[in-house]
Tab-separated table of C-alpha atoms in Angstrom:
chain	number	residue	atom	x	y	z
A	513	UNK	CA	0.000	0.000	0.000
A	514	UNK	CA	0.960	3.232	-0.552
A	515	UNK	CA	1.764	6.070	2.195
A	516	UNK	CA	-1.190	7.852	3.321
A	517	UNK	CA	-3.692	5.058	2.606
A	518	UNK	CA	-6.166	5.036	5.372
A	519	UNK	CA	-8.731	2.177	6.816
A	520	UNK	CA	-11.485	3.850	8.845
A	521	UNK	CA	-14.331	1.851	10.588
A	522	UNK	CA	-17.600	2.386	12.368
A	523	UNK	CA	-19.755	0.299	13.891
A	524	UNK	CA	-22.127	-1.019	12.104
A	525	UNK	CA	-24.673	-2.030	14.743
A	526	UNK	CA	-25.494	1.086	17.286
A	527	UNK	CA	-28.348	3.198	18.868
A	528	UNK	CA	-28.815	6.511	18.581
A	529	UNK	CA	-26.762	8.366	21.685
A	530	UNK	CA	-24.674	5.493	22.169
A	531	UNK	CA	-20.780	6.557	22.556
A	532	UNK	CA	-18.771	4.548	20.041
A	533	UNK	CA	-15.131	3.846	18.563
A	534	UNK	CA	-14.155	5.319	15.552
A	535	UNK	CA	-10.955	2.891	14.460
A	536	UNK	CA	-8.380	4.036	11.946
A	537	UNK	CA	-4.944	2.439	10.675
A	538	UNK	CA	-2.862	4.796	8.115
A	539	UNK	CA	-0.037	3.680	5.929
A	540	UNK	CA	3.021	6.263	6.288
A	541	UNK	CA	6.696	5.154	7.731
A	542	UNK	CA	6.338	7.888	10.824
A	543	UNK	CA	10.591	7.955	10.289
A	544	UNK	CA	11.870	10.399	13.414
A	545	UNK	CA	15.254	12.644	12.167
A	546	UNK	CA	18.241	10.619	11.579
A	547	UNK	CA	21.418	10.513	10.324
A	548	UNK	CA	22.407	8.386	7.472
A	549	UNK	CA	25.324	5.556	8.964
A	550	UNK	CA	27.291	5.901	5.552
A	551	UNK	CA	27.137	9.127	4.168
A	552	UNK	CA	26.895	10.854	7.734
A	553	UNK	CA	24.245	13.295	6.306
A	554	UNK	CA	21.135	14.259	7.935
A	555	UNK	CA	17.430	12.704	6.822
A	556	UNK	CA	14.831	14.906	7.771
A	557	UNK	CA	11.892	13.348	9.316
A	558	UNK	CA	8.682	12.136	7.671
A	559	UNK	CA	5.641	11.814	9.572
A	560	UNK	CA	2.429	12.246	10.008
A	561	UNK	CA	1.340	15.852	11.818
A	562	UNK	CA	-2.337	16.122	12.537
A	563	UNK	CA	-5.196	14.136	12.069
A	564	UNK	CA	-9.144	15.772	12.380
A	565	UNK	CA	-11.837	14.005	12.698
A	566	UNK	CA	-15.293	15.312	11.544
A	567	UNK	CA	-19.052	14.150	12.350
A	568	UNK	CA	-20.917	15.682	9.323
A	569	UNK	CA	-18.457	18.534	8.764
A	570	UNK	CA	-18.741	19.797	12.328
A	571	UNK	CA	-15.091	18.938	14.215
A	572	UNK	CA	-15.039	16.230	17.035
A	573	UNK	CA	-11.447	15.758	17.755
A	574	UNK	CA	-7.722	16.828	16.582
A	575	UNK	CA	-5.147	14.615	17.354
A	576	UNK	CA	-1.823	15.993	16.539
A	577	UNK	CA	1.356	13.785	16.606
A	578	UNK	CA	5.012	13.330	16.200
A	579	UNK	CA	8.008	10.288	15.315
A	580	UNK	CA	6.904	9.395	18.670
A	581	UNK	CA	3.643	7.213	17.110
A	582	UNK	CA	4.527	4.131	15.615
A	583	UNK	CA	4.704	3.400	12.000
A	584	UNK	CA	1.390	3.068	10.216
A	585	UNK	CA	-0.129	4.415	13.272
A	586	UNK	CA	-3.303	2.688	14.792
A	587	UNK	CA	-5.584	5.315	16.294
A	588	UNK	CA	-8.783	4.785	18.220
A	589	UNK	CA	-11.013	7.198	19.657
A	590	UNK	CA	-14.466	7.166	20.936
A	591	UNK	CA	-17.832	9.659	19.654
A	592	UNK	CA	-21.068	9.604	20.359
A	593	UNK	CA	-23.418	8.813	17.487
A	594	UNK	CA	-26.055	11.641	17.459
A	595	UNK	CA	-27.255	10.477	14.454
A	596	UNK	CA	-26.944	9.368	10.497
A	597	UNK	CA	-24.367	10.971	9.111
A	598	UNK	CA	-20.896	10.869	7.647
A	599	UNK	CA	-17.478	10.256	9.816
A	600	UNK	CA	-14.552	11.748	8.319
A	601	UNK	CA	-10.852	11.973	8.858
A	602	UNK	CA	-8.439	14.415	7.374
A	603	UNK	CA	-4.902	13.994	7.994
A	604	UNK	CA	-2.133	15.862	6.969
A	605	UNK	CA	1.986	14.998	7.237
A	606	UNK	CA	5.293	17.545	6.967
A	607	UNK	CA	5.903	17.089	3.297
A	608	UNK	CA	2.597	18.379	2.102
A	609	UNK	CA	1.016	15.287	1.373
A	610	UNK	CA	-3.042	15.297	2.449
A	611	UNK	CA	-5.576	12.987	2.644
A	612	UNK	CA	-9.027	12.393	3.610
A	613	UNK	CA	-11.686	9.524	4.430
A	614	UNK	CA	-15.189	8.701	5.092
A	615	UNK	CA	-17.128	6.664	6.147
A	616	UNK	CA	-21.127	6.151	6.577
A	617	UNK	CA	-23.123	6.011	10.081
A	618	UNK	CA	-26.373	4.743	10.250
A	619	UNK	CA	-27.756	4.300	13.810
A	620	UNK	CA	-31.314	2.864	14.808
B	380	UNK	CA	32.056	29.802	53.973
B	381	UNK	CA	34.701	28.844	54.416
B	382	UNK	CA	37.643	27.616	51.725
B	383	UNK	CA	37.193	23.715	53.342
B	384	UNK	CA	32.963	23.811	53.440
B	385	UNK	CA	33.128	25.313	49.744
B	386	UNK	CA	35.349	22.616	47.802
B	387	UNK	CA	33.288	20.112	49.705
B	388	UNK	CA	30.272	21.057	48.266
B	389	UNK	CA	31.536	21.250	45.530
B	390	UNK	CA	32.974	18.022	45.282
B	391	UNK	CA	29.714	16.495	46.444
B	392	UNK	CA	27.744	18.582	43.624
B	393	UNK	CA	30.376	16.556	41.154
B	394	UNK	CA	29.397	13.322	42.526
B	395	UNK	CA	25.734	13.445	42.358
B	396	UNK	CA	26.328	14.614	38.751
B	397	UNK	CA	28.368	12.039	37.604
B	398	UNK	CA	26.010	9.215	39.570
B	399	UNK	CA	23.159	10.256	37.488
B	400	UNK	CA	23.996	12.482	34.284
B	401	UNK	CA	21.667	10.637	31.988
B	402	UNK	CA	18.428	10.860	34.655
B	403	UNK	CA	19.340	14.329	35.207
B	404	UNK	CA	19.474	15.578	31.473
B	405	UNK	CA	16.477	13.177	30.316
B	406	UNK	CA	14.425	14.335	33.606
B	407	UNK	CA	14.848	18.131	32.318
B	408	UNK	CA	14.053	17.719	28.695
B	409	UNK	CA	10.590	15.789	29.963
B	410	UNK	CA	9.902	19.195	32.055
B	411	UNK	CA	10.995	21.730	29.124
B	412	UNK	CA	8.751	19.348	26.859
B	413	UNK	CA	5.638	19.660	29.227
B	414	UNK	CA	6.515	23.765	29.864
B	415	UNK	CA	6.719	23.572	26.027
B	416	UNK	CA	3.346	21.751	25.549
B	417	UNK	CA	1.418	22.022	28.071
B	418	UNK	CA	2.350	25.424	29.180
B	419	UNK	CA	2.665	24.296	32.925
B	420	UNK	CA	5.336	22.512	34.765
B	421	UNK	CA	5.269	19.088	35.550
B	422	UNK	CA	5.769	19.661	39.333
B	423	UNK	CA	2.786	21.336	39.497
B	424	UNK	CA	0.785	18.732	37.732
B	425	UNK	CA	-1.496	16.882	40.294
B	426	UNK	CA	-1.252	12.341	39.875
B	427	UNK	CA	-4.994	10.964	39.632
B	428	UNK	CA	-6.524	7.846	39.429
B	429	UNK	CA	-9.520	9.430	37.327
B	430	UNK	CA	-6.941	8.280	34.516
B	431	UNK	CA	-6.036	4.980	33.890
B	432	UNK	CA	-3.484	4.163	31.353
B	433	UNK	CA	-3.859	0.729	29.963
B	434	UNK	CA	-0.406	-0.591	28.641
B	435	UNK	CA	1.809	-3.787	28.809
B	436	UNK	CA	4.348	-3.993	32.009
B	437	UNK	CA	6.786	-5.586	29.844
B	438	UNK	CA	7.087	-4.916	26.071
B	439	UNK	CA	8.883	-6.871	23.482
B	440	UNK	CA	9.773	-4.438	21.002
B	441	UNK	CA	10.107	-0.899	21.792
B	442	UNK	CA	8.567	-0.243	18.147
B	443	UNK	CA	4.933	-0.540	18.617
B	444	UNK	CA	3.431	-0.450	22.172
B	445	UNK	CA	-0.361	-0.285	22.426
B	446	UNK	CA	-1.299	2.344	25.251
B	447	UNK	CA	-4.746	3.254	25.842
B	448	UNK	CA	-5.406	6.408	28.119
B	449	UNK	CA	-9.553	6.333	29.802
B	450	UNK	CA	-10.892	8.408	32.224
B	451	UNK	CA	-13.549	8.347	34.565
B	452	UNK	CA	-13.933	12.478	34.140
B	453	UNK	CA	-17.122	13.465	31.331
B	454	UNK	CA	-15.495	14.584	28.024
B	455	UNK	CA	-17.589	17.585	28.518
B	456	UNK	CA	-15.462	18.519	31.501
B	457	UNK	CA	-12.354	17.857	29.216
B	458	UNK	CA	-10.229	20.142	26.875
B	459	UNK	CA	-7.172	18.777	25.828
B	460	UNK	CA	-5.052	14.852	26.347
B	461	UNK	CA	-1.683	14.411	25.836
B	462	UNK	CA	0.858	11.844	26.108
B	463	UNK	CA	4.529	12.322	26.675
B	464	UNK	CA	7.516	9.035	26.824
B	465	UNK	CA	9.961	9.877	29.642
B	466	UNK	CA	12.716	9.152	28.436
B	467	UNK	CA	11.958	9.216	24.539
B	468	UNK	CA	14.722	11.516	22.663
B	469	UNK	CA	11.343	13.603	21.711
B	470	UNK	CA	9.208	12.893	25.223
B	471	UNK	CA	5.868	14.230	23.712
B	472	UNK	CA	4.073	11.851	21.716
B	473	UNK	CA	0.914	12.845	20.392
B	474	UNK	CA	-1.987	15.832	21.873
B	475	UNK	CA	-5.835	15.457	21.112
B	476	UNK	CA	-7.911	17.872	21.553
B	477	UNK	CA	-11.100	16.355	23.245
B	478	UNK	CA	-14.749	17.957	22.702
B	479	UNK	CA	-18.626	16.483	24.488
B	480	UNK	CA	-18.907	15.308	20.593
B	481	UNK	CA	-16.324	12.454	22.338
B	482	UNK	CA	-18.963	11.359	25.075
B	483	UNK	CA	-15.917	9.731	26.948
B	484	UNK	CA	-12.524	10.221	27.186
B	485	UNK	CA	-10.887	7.244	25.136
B	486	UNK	CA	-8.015	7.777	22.981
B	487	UNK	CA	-5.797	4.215	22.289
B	488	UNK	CA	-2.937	4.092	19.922
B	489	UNK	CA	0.627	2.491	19.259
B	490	UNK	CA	3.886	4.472	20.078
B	491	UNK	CA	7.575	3.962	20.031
B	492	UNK	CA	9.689	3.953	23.256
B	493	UNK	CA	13.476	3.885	23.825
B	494	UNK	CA	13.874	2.847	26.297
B	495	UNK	CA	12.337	1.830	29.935
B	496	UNK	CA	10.329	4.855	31.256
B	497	UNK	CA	7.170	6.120	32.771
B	498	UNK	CA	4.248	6.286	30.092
B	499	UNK	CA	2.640	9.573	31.209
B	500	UNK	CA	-0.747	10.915	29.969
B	501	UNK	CA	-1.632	14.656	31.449
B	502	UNK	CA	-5.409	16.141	30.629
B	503	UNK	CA	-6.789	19.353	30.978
B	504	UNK	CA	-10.060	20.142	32.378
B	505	UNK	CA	-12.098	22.908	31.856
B	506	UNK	CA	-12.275	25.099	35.003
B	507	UNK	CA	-8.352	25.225	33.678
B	508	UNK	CA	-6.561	22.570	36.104
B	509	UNK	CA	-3.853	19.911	35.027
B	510	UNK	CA	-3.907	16.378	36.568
B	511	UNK	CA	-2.374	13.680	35.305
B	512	UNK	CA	-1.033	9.788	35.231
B	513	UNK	CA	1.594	7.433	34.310
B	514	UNK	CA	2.547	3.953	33.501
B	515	UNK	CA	6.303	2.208	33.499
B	516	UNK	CA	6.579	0.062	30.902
B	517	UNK	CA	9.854	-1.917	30.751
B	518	UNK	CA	11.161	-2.189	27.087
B	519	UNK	CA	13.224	-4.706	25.859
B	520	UNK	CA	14.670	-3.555	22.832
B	521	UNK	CA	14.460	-0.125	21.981
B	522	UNK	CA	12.302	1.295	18.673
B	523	UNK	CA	13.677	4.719	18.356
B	524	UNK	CA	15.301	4.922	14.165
């Protein structure tokens, strides 16, 4: 897979008012600065920065991070399901790169 | 003071340093990464139980350590979560930024640790107070590069 592929899930079973957890897994390496053994030179970091996560387009959560998370970071979170709607994620890392992903609520 | 009293301390102020230099320095950069972040020292910081951090006592690689941070508090009674590594090269891990669209105060993820150190999460409630919580988890083999 390539970096900044993301798997988000929902629930596919709840009641409306219940608090739930939104589960996400992104591809990206999350390499912290280093310096390259042979060549002695410096490789900047690559990671993911900040990750928001939206119930129909009104924000729930920002979760900002570092080289501290591990590689293709696992993130879980919980949300309370007010009612049908869309959960999205929209995450961001230092070279630019941005993504997003949705995913469809339906409560009973 | 005298000229005997003063090299004495001073030799004793050597000592201590050399006993610990590496808890000393990696003590510090946790508390100038909390000033830094949380904009309050670490001293100041009150331990609760209304966390709990859920994490393994021993992990196998330092590469990938599940840690899950609850709390007993309401999320509407919560602003902001993070999580700092002790003894991490960077201590502060990741922040989130917790709203009542959260209903509870869950956050679980997988970070990288050095070395053996205190997993620490710190929240902050509303009325503006700090209290926090930590964790050792012995590693292994490190994950850092």
């Amino acid at each position: 897979m390539s970096v900044g592929t993301g798997i988000l899930r929902v629930p596919s079973n709840i009641k409306k008012g219940e608090v739930f957890r939104v589960q996400m897994v992104i591809t990206h390496p999350m390499t912290p600065p280093r310096r390259d053994p042979q060549t002695g030179q410096e490789v900047p970091p690559y990671t993911l920065t900040k990750l928001d996560l939206f119930f129909n387009d009104t924000l729930v959560s920002t979760i900002n991070m570092g080289a501290g998370v591990s590689a293709n970071p696992f993130i879980a979170i919980s949300m309370v399901a007010q009612d049908n709607g869309v959960v999205k994620i929209v995450y961001e890392d230092n070279r630019g790169g941005k993504w997003e992903k949705t995913a469809e609520l339906k409560v009973s | 003071m005298d000229r005997r009293s003063f090299i004495l301390m001073g030799a004793s102020a050597g000592l201590f340093a050399l006993i610990s230099p590496r808890y000393a320095f990696a003590s510090s950069k946790l508390e100038e990464e909390v000033r830094k972040r949380v904009g309050v020292s670490l001293s100041q910081i009150q331990q609760s139980d209304q966390i709990s951090i859920n994490a393994p006592t021993i992990a196998e690689s330092g590469a990938n350590i599940p840690v899950t941070v609850e709390s007993t508090i309401p999320a509407e009674r919560v602003e902001h979560l993070w999580v700092f590594a002790d003894k991490n090269p960077v201590p502060w891990i990741t922040d989130v930024k917790i709203t009542p669209a959260n209903g509870q105060v869950y956050f679980s993820t997988r970070i990288k640790m050095g070395e053996t150190s205190n997993v620490r999460a710190i929240m902050k409630l509303k009325d503006g107070s700090h209290i926090m919580n930590f964790k050792e988890v012995k590693v292994t083999a490190g994950g850092c590069g």
